[in-house]
Coordinates of C-alpha atoms and ligand atoms in Angstrom, one line a residue:
M20 CA 13.9 -12.7 4.3
C21 CA 12.4 -9.9 2.1
G22 CA 9.3 -8.3 3.4
I23 CA 6.3 -6.7 1.8
I24 CA 3.8 -4.1 3.0
G25 CA 1.3 -2.1 1.0
Y26 CA -1.6 0.3 1.9
I27 CA -4.5 1.9 0.2
G28 CA -7.1 3.8 2.3
H29 CA -7.5 7.1 4.1
R30 CA -4.3 7.2 6.3
Q31 CA -0.9 8.6 5.4
A32 CA 0.7 5.8 3.5
R33 CA 4.1 6.8 4.5
E34 CA 3.4 6.2 8.2
V35 CA 1.7 2.9 7.7
I36 CA 4.5 1.6 5.4
L37 CA 7.4 2.7 7.7
N38 CA 5.6 1.2 10.7
G39 CA 5.1 -2.0 8.7
L40 CA 8.7 -2.1 7.5
K41 CA 9.9 -1.8 11.0
R42 CA 7.8 -4.8 12.0
L43 CA 9.2 -6.6 9.1
E44 CA 12.8 -5.9 10.2
Y45 CA 12.9 -9.2 12.1
R46 CA 12.8 -11.2 9.0
G47 CA 16.4 -10.1 8.1
Y48 CA 17.2 -7.5 5.4
D49 CA 19.9 -5.3 4.0
S50 CA 18.0 -2.5 2.4
A51 CA 14.6 -1.0 2.3
G52 CA 12.3 1.1 -0.1
I53 CA 9.0 2.7 -0.5
A54 CA 6.9 3.9 -3.5
V55 CA 3.9 6.1 -3.1
I56 CA 1.6 7.6 -5.7
Q57 CA 1.3 11.4 -5.3
D58 CA 1.3 13.6 -8.5
G59 CA 3.1 10.8 -10.1
L60 CA 5.3 8.1 -8.7
G61 CA 7.5 8.9 -5.7
L62 CA 10.3 6.3 -5.1
Y63 CA 12.7 6.2 -2.3
K64 CA 15.1 3.4 -1.4
K65 CA 18.2 3.0 0.6
R66 CA 20.8 0.4 1.6
G67 CA 20.8 -0.2 5.4
K68 CA 18.2 -0.1 8.0
V69 CA 14.6 1.1 7.7
H70 CA 15.7 4.1 9.9
D71 CA 18.1 5.2 7.1
L72 CA 15.1 5.2 4.7
E73 CA 13.1 7.1 7.2
L74 CA 15.8 9.8 7.5
L75 CA 15.9 10.0 3.7
I76 CA 12.2 10.8 3.4
Q77 CA 11.6 12.6 6.7
D78 CA 11.6 16.2 5.2
L79 CA 9.6 15.3 2.2
E80 CA 6.0 16.4 1.9
L81 CA 4.3 13.2 1.2
N82 CA 0.5 13.1 1.4
A83 CA -0.2 9.9 -0.4
T84 CA -2.8 7.5 0.9
S85 CA -1.5 4.5 -1.1
G86 CA 1.8 2.9 -1.6
I87 CA 4.1 -0.1 -1.2
G88 CA 7.2 -0.8 0.9
H89 CA 9.8 -3.5 1.0
T90 CA 12.8 -4.8 3.0
R91 CA 15.3 -6.6 0.7
W92 CA 17.5 -9.6 1.6
A93 CA 20.0 -9.8 -1.2
T94 CA 19.9 -12.9 -3.6
H95 CA 20.7 -11.4 -7.0
G96 CA 23.1 -8.5 -6.7
V97 CA 24.8 -6.9 -3.7
P98 CA 23.0 -4.9 -1.1
S99 CA 22.9 -1.4 -2.5
D100 CA 20.6 1.6 -3.0
V101 CA 20.1 0.7 -6.7
N102 CA 19.4 -3.0 -6.0
A103 CA 16.9 -2.2 -3.3
H104 CA 13.2 -2.5 -4.2
P105 CA 10.9 -1.0 -5.5
H106 CA 12.0 -1.4 -9.1
T107 CA 10.4 0.4 -12.1
D108 CA 9.8 0.2 -15.8
S109 CA 11.9 2.4 -18.1
Q110 CA 9.5 5.3 -17.8
S111 CA 9.2 5.0 -14.0
S112 CA 5.5 4.9 -14.4
F113 CA 5.0 2.0 -12.1
A114 CA 6.8 0.4 -9.2
L115 CA 7.1 -3.2 -8.2
I116 CA 8.2 -5.0 -5.1
H117 CA 9.0 -8.7 -5.1
N118 CA 9.8 -11.6 -2.6
G119 CA 11.2 -14.7 -4.2
I120 CA 13.4 -15.5 -7.2
I121 CA 12.7 -15.1 -10.9
E122 CA 14.6 -18.2 -12.1
N123 CA 14.6 -17.4 -15.8
Y124 CA 15.6 -13.8 -15.3
D125 CA 18.7 -14.0 -17.3
V126 CA 17.1 -15.3 -20.4
L127 CA 14.3 -12.7 -20.1
R128 CA 16.9 -9.9 -19.5
E129 CA 18.9 -10.8 -22.6
D130 CA 15.8 -10.8 -24.7
L131 CA 14.6 -7.5 -23.2
E132 CA 18.0 -5.9 -23.7
K133 CA 17.9 -6.8 -27.3
K134 CA 14.5 -5.0 -27.5
G135 CA 16.1 -1.9 -26.2
H136 CA 15.6 -2.1 -22.4
T137 CA 18.3 -0.7 -20.1
F138 CA 18.6 -2.2 -16.7
H139 CA 20.0 -0.2 -13.7
S140 CA 20.2 -3.0 -11.1
E141 CA 21.6 -6.5 -11.0
T142 CA 18.2 -7.8 -9.7
D143 CA 15.8 -10.4 -11.1
T144 CA 13.0 -8.2 -10.0
E145 CA 13.8 -5.4 -12.4
V146 CA 13.5 -7.9 -15.2
L147 CA 9.9 -8.5 -14.2
A148 CA 9.1 -4.7 -14.2
H149 CA 10.5 -4.4 -17.8
L150 CA 8.8 -7.6 -18.9
I151 CA 5.4 -6.0 -17.8
E152 CA 6.3 -2.8 -19.7
E153 CA 7.2 -4.7 -22.8
I154 CA 4.2 -6.8 -22.8
Q155 CA 1.8 -3.8 -22.3
K156 CA 3.6 -2.0 -25.1
M157 CA 3.5 -4.8 -27.6
G158 CA 0.1 -6.1 -26.9
S159 CA -1.6 -2.8 -26.3
L160 CA -2.9 -4.4 -23.1
G161 CA -4.2 -2.8 -20.0
F162 CA -1.8 -2.7 -17.0
Y163 CA -3.5 -5.4 -15.1
E164 CA -3.5 -7.8 -18.1
A165 CA 0.1 -7.0 -18.7
V166 CA 1.0 -8.0 -15.2
Q167 CA -0.9 -11.2 -15.6
Q168 CA 0.7 -12.1 -18.9
A169 CA 4.2 -11.3 -17.5
L170 CA 3.6 -13.6 -14.6
L171 CA 2.7 -16.4 -16.8
Q172 CA 6.1 -16.0 -18.5
V173 CA 8.3 -16.2 -15.4
D174 CA 9.6 -19.3 -13.7
G175 CA 10.4 -19.3 -10.0
T176 CA 8.7 -17.8 -7.0
Y177 CA 7.1 -14.5 -6.2
G178 CA 5.0 -12.5 -4.0
I179 CA 4.6 -9.1 -5.7
A180 CA 2.9 -5.8 -5.2
V181 CA 2.7 -3.1 -7.9
V182 CA 1.5 0.5 -8.0
H183 CA 1.1 2.6 -11.1
E184 CA 0.9 6.4 -11.3
E185 CA -2.0 6.2 -13.8
Y186 CA -3.9 4.1 -11.5
P187 CA -3.5 5.8 -8.1
D188 CA -6.5 3.9 -6.6
Q189 CA -5.2 0.4 -7.0
I190 CA -2.5 -2.0 -5.9
I191 CA -2.0 -5.2 -7.8
V192 CA -0.7 -8.2 -5.9
A193 CA 0.1 -11.8 -6.9
R194 CA 1.6 -14.9 -5.3
M195 CA 3.6 -17.9 -6.5
G196 CA 5.5 -19.7 -3.6
S197 CA 6.0 -16.6 -1.5
P198 CA 3.4 -15.8 1.1
L199 CA 1.1 -12.8 0.7
L200 CA -2.0 -11.7 2.5
I201 CA -4.5 -8.9 2.2
G202 CA -5.6 -7.2 5.4
I203 CA -9.2 -5.9 5.3
G204 CA -10.0 -2.7 7.3
E205 CA -12.8 -0.2 7.3
D206 CA -12.5 1.5 3.9
E207 CA -8.8 0.6 3.8
F208 CA -6.8 -2.4 2.7
F209 CA -3.3 -3.7 3.4
V210 CA -1.0 -6.2 1.7
A211 CA 1.8 -7.9 3.5
S212 CA 4.1 -10.9 3.4
D213 CA 3.1 -11.9 6.9
A214 CA 0.6 -10.6 9.5
S215 CA 3.1 -8.7 11.7
P216 CA 3.0 -5.3 9.8
I217 CA -0.8 -5.1 9.8
V218 CA -1.6 -6.2 13.3
G219 CA -3.1 -3.2 15.1
Y220 CA -4.8 -1.9 12.0
T221 CA -6.9 -5.0 11.3
Q222 CA -7.4 -8.5 12.4
K223 CA -9.2 -9.7 9.2
V224 CA -7.1 -11.2 6.4
V225 CA -7.4 -13.3 3.3
Y226 CA -4.4 -15.5 2.4
L227 CA -3.5 -15.6 -1.4
E228 CA -2.7 -19.0 -2.8
D229 CA -0.2 -19.8 -5.6
E230 CA -1.1 -18.4 -9.0
E231 CA -3.6 -16.0 -7.5
I232 CA -3.6 -12.3 -8.5
A233 CA -5.7 -9.6 -6.8
V234 CA -6.6 -6.0 -7.5
I235 CA -7.1 -4.0 -4.4
T236 CA -8.8 -0.6 -4.5
R237 CA -10.2 1.7 -1.8
D238 CA -13.5 -0.1 -2.1
G239 CA -12.5 -3.7 -2.0
Y240 CA -10.5 -6.5 -3.6
E241 CA -11.0 -9.1 -6.4
V242 CA -9.0 -12.2 -6.5
S243 CA -8.7 -14.5 -9.5
T244 CA -6.3 -17.0 -11.0
L245 CA -3.6 -15.8 -13.5
K246 CA -6.0 -17.3 -16.1
N247 CA -8.9 -15.1 -15.1
V248 CA -10.9 -17.5 -13.1
P249 CA -12.5 -15.5 -10.2
H250 CA -11.9 -16.9 -6.7
T251 CA -14.0 -16.1 -3.6
K252 CA -11.8 -16.0 -0.6
E253 CA -12.5 -17.0 3.0
V254 CA -11.7 -14.2 5.5
H255 CA -9.7 -15.3 8.5
E256 CA -9.4 -13.7 11.9
L257 CA -5.8 -13.2 13.1
A258 CA -5.0 -14.4 16.6
L259 CA -2.0 -12.1 16.8
S260 CA -2.1 -9.1 19.1
L261 CA 0.0 -5.9 19.1
E262 CA 1.4 -6.7 22.6
Q263 CA 2.6 -10.0 21.4
I264 CA 4.9 -8.5 18.8
E265 CA 6.4 -5.7 21.0
K266 CA 9.4 -6.1 23.2
G267 CA 7.7 -5.8 26.5
G268 CA 10.5 -4.1 28.4
F269 CA 13.3 -6.4 27.2
P270 CA 16.3 -4.9 25.3
H271 CA 15.9 -7.5 22.5
F272 CA 13.2 -9.7 21.2
M273 CA 15.5 -12.7 21.5
L274 CA 15.8 -12.1 25.3
K275 CA 12.1 -11.6 25.7
E276 CA 11.5 -14.8 23.7
I277 CA 13.9 -16.8 25.8
F278 CA 12.2 -15.6 29.0
E279 CA 8.8 -16.4 27.6
Q280 CA 9.6 -20.1 27.3
G281 CA 7.9 -21.1 30.7
D282 CA 4.7 -19.7 29.2
T283 CA 5.1 -20.8 25.7
I284 CA 5.7 -24.4 26.7
S285 CA 2.6 -24.2 28.9
D286 CA 0.6 -22.8 26.1
C287 CA 1.8 -25.6 23.8
M288 CA 0.7 -28.1 26.3
R289 CA -2.6 -26.5 27.2
G290 CA -5.5 -28.8 26.7
R291 CA -3.2 -31.5 25.3
V292 CA -1.6 -33.0 28.4
I293 CA -4.5 -34.6 30.2
L294 CA -3.0 -35.6 33.5
N295 CA -6.1 -37.0 35.3
E296 CA -6.9 -39.3 32.3
N297 CA -3.1 -40.2 31.8
R298 CA -3.2 -39.3 28.1
I299 CA -2.2 -36.8 25.4
Q300 CA -4.9 -35.2 23.3
L301 CA -3.8 -33.7 19.9
G302 CA -6.9 -32.8 18.0
G303 CA -4.9 -32.0 14.9
L304 CA -3.9 -35.6 14.6
D305 CA -7.5 -37.0 15.0
G306 CA -7.9 -39.8 12.4
Y307 CA -4.3 -40.0 11.5
V308 CA -2.8 -41.8 14.6
D309 CA -3.3 -45.3 13.2
K310 CA -1.4 -44.3 9.9
L311 CA 1.4 -43.0 12.1
L312 CA 1.6 -46.2 14.1
K313 CA 1.6 -48.4 11.0
A314 CA 4.1 -46.3 9.2
R315 CA 7.1 -48.2 7.7
R316 CA 9.2 -45.2 9.0
I317 CA 8.7 -41.6 9.8
I318 CA 10.8 -39.1 7.9
I319 CA 11.2 -35.8 9.6
A320 CA 12.2 -33.0 7.2
A321 CA 13.2 -29.5 8.3
C322 CA 15.9 -26.7 8.2
G323 CA 18.0 -24.9 10.7
T324 CA 16.9 -25.0 14.3
S325 CA 13.7 -26.9 13.3
W326 CA 16.0 -29.7 12.0
H327 CA 17.7 -29.8 15.4
A328 CA 14.3 -30.2 17.0
G329 CA 13.6 -33.0 14.6
L330 CA 16.8 -34.8 15.7
V331 CA 15.5 -34.7 19.3
G332 CA 12.2 -36.0 17.9
E333 CA 14.0 -39.0 16.4
Y334 CA 15.3 -40.0 19.9
L335 CA 11.9 -39.4 21.4
F336 CA 9.8 -41.5 18.8
E337 CA 12.3 -44.3 18.9
Y338 CA 12.6 -44.5 22.6
L339 CA 8.9 -43.9 23.6
A340 CA 7.1 -45.3 20.6
H341 CA 9.5 -47.7 19.0
I342 CA 8.9 -46.2 15.6
P343 CA 11.9 -45.9 13.2
V344 CA 12.7 -42.3 12.3
E345 CA 15.0 -40.6 9.8
V346 CA 15.7 -36.9 10.0
E347 CA 16.5 -35.2 6.8
Y348 CA 17.6 -31.7 5.9
A349 CA 14.7 -30.6 3.7
S350 CA 17.1 -29.2 1.2
E351 CA 18.8 -32.5 0.7
F352 CA 15.8 -34.7 0.8
R353 CA 14.1 -33.0 -2.1
Y354 CA 17.1 -33.7 -4.4
R355 CA 17.7 -37.4 -3.3
E356 CA 16.3 -40.5 -5.0
Q357 CA 12.8 -40.4 -3.8
L358 CA 12.1 -43.7 -2.0
I359 CA 9.1 -42.4 -0.1
D360 CA 5.6 -43.7 -0.7
E361 CA 2.3 -44.3 1.0
N362 CA 3.8 -46.6 3.6
D363 CA 5.8 -43.7 5.0
V364 CA 4.8 -40.7 7.0
M365 CA 6.6 -37.4 6.7
I366 CA 6.6 -34.8 9.5
V367 CA 7.7 -31.4 8.5
I368 CA 8.8 -29.0 11.2
S369 CA 8.8 -25.2 10.5
Q370 CA 8.5 -22.2 12.8
S371 CA 7.5 -19.8 9.9
G372 CA 5.7 -22.4 7.9
E373 CA 7.2 -20.8 4.9
T374 CA 10.7 -22.2 4.4
A375 CA 11.0 -22.9 0.7
D376 CA 12.9 -26.2 1.0
T377 CA 10.7 -27.6 3.7
L378 CA 7.6 -26.7 1.6
A379 CA 9.3 -28.4 -1.5
A380 CA 10.1 -31.6 0.6
L381 CA 6.4 -31.7 1.8
R382 CA 5.1 -31.4 -1.7
E383 CA 7.3 -34.1 -3.0
A384 CA 6.3 -36.5 -0.2
K385 CA 2.6 -35.7 -0.7
K386 CA 3.0 -36.3 -4.5
R387 CA 4.3 -39.8 -3.8
G388 CA 1.4 -40.7 -1.6
A389 CA 2.9 -40.2 2.0
L390 CA 0.9 -38.7 4.8
V391 CA 2.4 -35.4 5.6
I392 CA 2.1 -33.9 9.1
G393 CA 3.1 -30.4 9.9
I394 CA 4.5 -29.0 13.1
C395 CA 4.3 -25.1 12.6
N396 CA 4.2 -22.1 14.6
V397 CA 2.6 -19.5 12.2
V398 CA -1.1 -20.2 11.9
G399 CA -2.3 -20.2 8.4
S400 CA 1.1 -20.4 6.9
T401 CA 1.6 -22.2 3.7
I402 CA 3.1 -25.4 5.2
A403 CA 0.4 -25.5 7.8
R404 CA -2.2 -25.3 5.0
E405 CA -0.6 -27.8 2.7
T406 CA -0.1 -30.6 5.1
H407 CA -2.7 -33.3 5.6
A408 CA -2.8 -32.8 9.4
G409 CA -0.7 -31.1 12.0
V410 CA 0.0 -29.7 15.5
Y411 CA 0.6 -26.0 16.0
T412 CA 3.3 -25.1 18.5
H413 CA 1.4 -22.0 19.8
A414 CA 4.6 -20.2 20.8
G415 CA 3.3 -16.8 19.6
P416 CA 5.2 -14.7 17.1
E417 CA 8.9 -15.2 17.2
I418 CA 10.7 -12.0 16.0
G419 CA 14.3 -12.6 16.9
V420 CA 16.0 -14.1 13.9
A421 CA 17.7 -16.8 16.1
S422 CA 15.0 -19.2 17.1
T423 CA 14.6 -19.9 20.7
K424 CA 11.0 -20.4 22.0
A425 CA 10.0 -22.0 18.7
F426 CA 12.6 -24.7 19.3
T427 CA 11.4 -25.6 22.8
A428 CA 7.8 -25.6 21.6
Q429 CA 8.7 -27.9 18.7
V430 CA 10.4 -30.3 21.0
T431 CA 7.3 -30.2 23.4
V432 CA 5.1 -31.1 20.5
L433 CA 7.3 -33.9 19.4
A434 CA 7.4 -35.2 23.0
M435 CA 3.7 -35.1 23.2
M436 CA 3.3 -36.9 19.8
A437 CA 5.9 -39.6 20.9
L438 CA 3.9 -40.1 24.2
L439 CA 0.6 -40.3 22.4
L440 CA 2.1 -42.9 20.0
G441 CA 3.9 -44.8 22.8
K442 CA 0.7 -45.2 24.7
E443 CA -1.3 -46.4 21.6
N444 CA 1.5 -48.7 20.6
R445 CA 1.7 -50.1 24.2
T446 CA 5.4 -49.5 24.2
L447 CA 4.8 -47.3 27.3
S448 CA 3.2 -48.7 30.4
E449 CA 0.5 -46.7 32.1
E450 CA 3.0 -46.2 34.9
S451 CA 5.7 -44.7 32.7
M452 CA 3.1 -42.6 31.0
K453 CA 2.0 -41.2 34.3
E454 CA 5.6 -40.4 35.3
L455 CA 6.4 -38.8 31.9
L456 CA 3.3 -36.7 31.7
S457 CA 3.8 -35.4 35.2
E458 CA 7.5 -34.6 34.3
L459 CA 6.4 -32.8 31.1
D460 CA 3.8 -30.8 33.1
S461 CA 6.5 -29.6 35.4
I462 CA 8.9 -28.4 32.7
P463 CA 7.5 -24.8 32.5
E464 CA 8.2 -24.3 36.2
K465 CA 11.7 -25.7 35.9
V466 CA 12.4 -23.5 32.9
N467 CA 11.3 -20.5 35.1
E468 CA 13.7 -21.7 37.8
I469 CA 16.7 -21.6 35.3
L470 CA 15.6 -18.2 34.2
K471 CA 15.3 -16.8 37.8
D472 CA 19.1 -16.4 38.1
T473 CA 21.1 -16.0 35.0
S474 CA 24.2 -14.5 36.8
E475 CA 26.5 -17.4 36.4
I476 CA 25.9 -17.6 32.7
E477 CA 26.4 -13.9 32.3
R478 CA 29.8 -14.4 34.1
I479 CA 30.8 -17.2 31.9
A480 CA 29.8 -15.1 28.8
S481 CA 31.9 -12.2 30.0
L482 CA 35.0 -14.5 30.4
F483 CA 34.6 -15.9 26.9
T484 CA 33.3 -13.0 25.0
Y485 CA 36.4 -12.9 22.7
A486 CA 37.0 -16.6 22.3
P487 CA 37.4 -17.3 18.6
N488 CA 36.1 -20.9 18.7
F489 CA 33.7 -22.9 20.8
L490 CA 33.1 -26.6 20.9
Y491 CA 29.8 -28.0 22.2
L492 CA 29.5 -31.7 23.1
G493 CA 26.5 -33.7 24.1
R494 CA 25.2 -37.3 23.9
S495 CA 21.9 -38.9 23.1
Y496 CA 19.0 -36.5 23.5
N497 CA 21.5 -33.7 24.1
F498 CA 23.6 -34.3 21.0
P499 CA 21.1 -32.2 19.0
V500 CA 21.2 -29.6 21.8
A501 CA 24.9 -29.3 21.3
L502 CA 24.4 -28.7 17.6
E503 CA 21.7 -26.1 18.5
G504 CA 23.9 -24.4 21.1
A505 CA 26.7 -24.1 18.5
L506 CA 24.2 -22.7 15.9
K507 CA 22.9 -20.0 18.4
L508 CA 26.4 -18.8 19.0
K509 CA 27.5 -18.7 15.4
E510 CA 24.2 -16.9 14.4
I511 CA 24.3 -14.0 16.7
S512 CA 27.9 -13.5 17.9
Y513 CA 29.7 -14.6 14.7
I514 CA 32.0 -16.9 16.7
H515 CA 32.9 -20.1 15.0
A516 CA 31.4 -23.0 17.0
E517 CA 30.8 -26.7 16.3
G518 CA 28.5 -29.2 17.9
Y519 CA 29.5 -32.8 18.2
P520 CA 28.3 -36.0 19.8
A521 CA 30.6 -36.2 22.8
A522 CA 32.3 -39.5 21.8
E523 CA 33.1 -38.2 18.3
M524 CA 35.4 -35.6 19.9
K525 CA 38.2 -38.2 19.7
H526 CA 37.8 -38.5 16.1
G527 CA 39.0 -35.0 15.2
P528 CA 37.9 -32.1 17.4
I529 CA 40.2 -33.2 20.2
A530 CA 43.1 -31.9 18.0
L531 CA 41.8 -28.4 18.5
I532 CA 41.7 -28.5 22.3
D533 CA 44.2 -26.3 24.2
E534 CA 44.0 -23.8 27.0
H535 CA 42.2 -21.4 24.7
M536 CA 39.3 -23.6 23.8
P537 CA 36.0 -23.4 25.6
V538 CA 34.2 -26.7 25.5
V539 CA 30.5 -26.7 26.5
V540 CA 29.6 -30.1 27.7
I541 CA 25.9 -30.9 28.2
A542 CA 25.8 -33.6 30.9
A543 CA 22.3 -33.9 32.0
T544 CA 21.2 -37.3 31.1
D545 CA 21.8 -40.0 33.7
H546 CA 22.2 -42.9 31.3
T547 CA 25.2 -41.4 29.5
N548 CA 26.6 -39.6 32.5
E549 CA 29.7 -42.0 33.0
K550 CA 30.8 -41.6 29.5
I551 CA 30.4 -37.8 29.5
V552 CA 32.5 -37.7 32.7
S553 CA 35.3 -39.5 30.7
N554 CA 35.0 -37.0 27.9
I555 CA 35.4 -34.1 30.4
E556 CA 38.5 -35.8 31.8
E557 CA 39.9 -36.0 28.2
V558 CA 39.2 -32.3 27.7
N559 CA 40.8 -31.4 31.0
A560 CA 43.9 -33.5 30.2
R561 CA 44.5 -31.2 27.3
K562 CA 43.8 -27.9 29.4
G563 CA 40.5 -27.2 27.6
R564 CA 38.1 -24.9 29.5
V565 CA 35.1 -27.0 30.4
I566 CA 31.7 -25.3 30.8
S567 CA 29.2 -28.0 31.9
I568 CA 25.5 -27.8 31.9
T569 CA 24.4 -30.5 34.4
S570 CA 21.4 -31.5 36.5
N571 CA 21.5 -30.7 40.2
G572 CA 22.6 -34.2 41.2
Q573 CA 25.6 -34.7 39.1
S574 CA 28.3 -33.8 41.5
S575 CA 31.1 -35.6 39.6
V576 CA 30.6 -33.5 36.6
N577 CA 30.4 -30.3 38.6
R578 CA 33.6 -31.3 40.4
L579 CA 35.5 -31.8 37.1
A580 CA 34.2 -28.9 35.1
E581 CA 35.9 -25.5 35.4
F582 CA 32.5 -23.7 35.2
S583 CA 29.0 -25.4 35.9
V584 CA 25.5 -24.2 35.2
T585 CA 23.1 -26.4 37.0
I586 CA 19.5 -27.0 36.0
P587 CA 16.7 -28.8 37.6
E588 CA 16.5 -32.7 37.1
T589 CA 14.0 -34.2 34.9
H590 CA 13.5 -37.4 32.9
D591 CA 16.4 -38.0 30.5
C592 CA 14.2 -37.7 27.4
L593 CA 12.9 -34.2 28.4
T594 CA 16.2 -32.7 29.3
P595 CA 16.7 -30.9 25.9
L596 CA 13.8 -28.6 27.1
L597 CA 16.0 -27.5 29.9
T598 CA 19.5 -27.8 28.7
S599 CA 18.8 -25.6 25.6
I600 CA 17.9 -22.6 27.8
P601 CA 21.4 -21.8 29.3
L602 CA 22.9 -22.3 25.8
Q603 CA 20.5 -19.7 24.4
L604 CA 21.4 -17.4 27.2
L605 CA 25.2 -17.9 26.8
S606 CA 25.1 -17.0 23.1
Y607 CA 22.8 -14.0 23.8
Y608 CA 25.1 -12.5 26.5
I609 CA 28.2 -13.1 24.4
A610 CA 26.6 -11.5 21.4
V611 CA 25.5 -8.5 23.5
N612 CA 29.0 -8.1 24.9
R613 CA 30.4 -8.2 21.4
K614 CA 27.9 -5.4 20.5
C615 CA 26.4 -7.6 17.9
D616 CA 22.9 -6.9 16.3
V617 CA 21.2 -9.7 18.3
D618 CA 17.7 -9.6 16.7
Q619 CA 18.9 -9.0 13.2
P620 CA 22.2 -10.7 12.8
R621 CA 24.1 -10.0 9.6
N622 CA 23.3 -12.1 6.4
L623 CA 20.5 -14.1 8.2
A624 CA 16.9 -14.2 7.6
K625 CA 14.1 -15.3 9.8
S626 CA 12.2 -17.0 7.1
V627 CA 14.2 -18.4 4.1
T628 CA 11.7 -18.3 1.2
V629 CA 14.3 -18.9 -1.4
E630 CA 15.9 -22.2 -2.2
Ligands
G6P702 C1 16.3 -19.6 9.1 C2 16.1 -19.1 10.5 C3 16.3 -20.1 11.5 C4 15.3 -21.2 11.3 C5 15.4 -21.8 9.8 C6 14.2 -22.7 9.5 O1 17.5 -20.0 8.9 O2 17.1 -18.0 10.7 O3 16.0 -19.6 12.8 O4 15.6 -22.3 12.1 O5 15.4 -20.7 8.9 O6 13.0 -22.0 9.6 P1 11.6 -22.5 9.9 O7 10.8 -21.3 9.9 O8 11.3 -23.5 8.7 O9 11.6 -23.2 11.1

């Protein structure tokens, strides 16, 4: 979703900002813009890629050492040059960039129009710029005070950065519901919506909290609340390195991230799977395990791929620890009758740690007294900070918009949590624990085995590149994998795909099956194998094209399926960690064949910070 970068210091602002915007591209966007202060305000914006903006300004003589830049993902108003950020006041004396949504923008706009303001864009952001102008004019206030007052009048969410031509040595930033951090360098400062654009310049950051506003100058920064209470901020050290966010020789971030999964699953388990003591150690849950065991139920809330990981978690918690689990779309949960209280535990799962709906579900559950535990990838993200306790996935930065390594890391964390609780709850014998821990420990090696030879998946992808529809079927632990496989294909190749529990096929999707319909059948769990074999027969009887994902030993499936991708065997409950990999690759190769923008698929955003 929209991205923010700002700079003030001694370097050429244009370079820092363009580099930053390129690093923000992964969030998903449709236009980009930049404002610098150099003999007045210089403002340049363009629909399209950051590269288009770069071409627009490449011949300009820009010597500014401060400025702001933005990638926009349209919410109010179509993607266009004029709707791109930054936006300005009527005199174009200041420029503002904004992530989030000003919910009362229409009321404010009507009022401002009556007062003579003319708007050029359809955005909510431009309303904020004019509101600041109006307040400054009417109240004879300083610019900073006017920004402060304007923010007190808006409803909704924002992360903003503002530069003013009369104050070339300052950037004003503020946050409400949309992440923002200040990077601290040597005589230079950065502002960004996440750490990726500033890595390589500095590792020191402070995270702004909701309702905080800051003035950044060349000499330092001051943070206070919107109501002027000064705040001293803790400086954090980023664990992110430059290499981690570069492609490392792969043509796309997504492929790099798929291939990293042997390592990321290992990183996720490091120091947590203690084989010689036959136990799981999750420091982030210290002091909370009892509450989890006594929970009336666990509610898992998440969105997108993280929701699919949550569904796998439901099977794992119920099977290994006998704890009842409900999995909710965070966006639905927050608007339902709230029957959650202190007897329940909520687990929120989020790669970015910033998804607006997941954050809202978390806050709702917390307000009603439930213990809230987070499973996040981005260290220091809002969700990670607001939960009572949590477990990081440690998958490293995920740049490809379609989530891959974050999913397998989330499932790994959920498996570790379920094993920990199963052992404590005595629903797992020492013997079973031992077997499962050693299976879990061998998963990275098995992932690497799948990744060693991708030729069969590439061949299947080339045969089905132009299929208009796909059906994905799975049972039990692999039903959520079917959903995830279908989502991956939709996201990056724009092919219509649906995931179904295999037995549900008879209740509708079977009507779609003919000789043109590829049906991906995930048949890797022993205890549902016979049933899945019948499902394959049913597809074959209607001339559907079965592509099966099976474990080595499942010869009956391999015999019946037109195409088979075999994966190493593991315990049934851990199969999603393996079956998801060929499905990620299948969607990747199909999208590449279709010449789609794999890392930045149209209309999608990496981190959905609006509701
Ligand atoms: C967006 C992303 C998905 C992601 C979902 C939830 O839709 O494109 O890849 O699964 O948000 O994001 P989260 O960061 O909360 O896991």
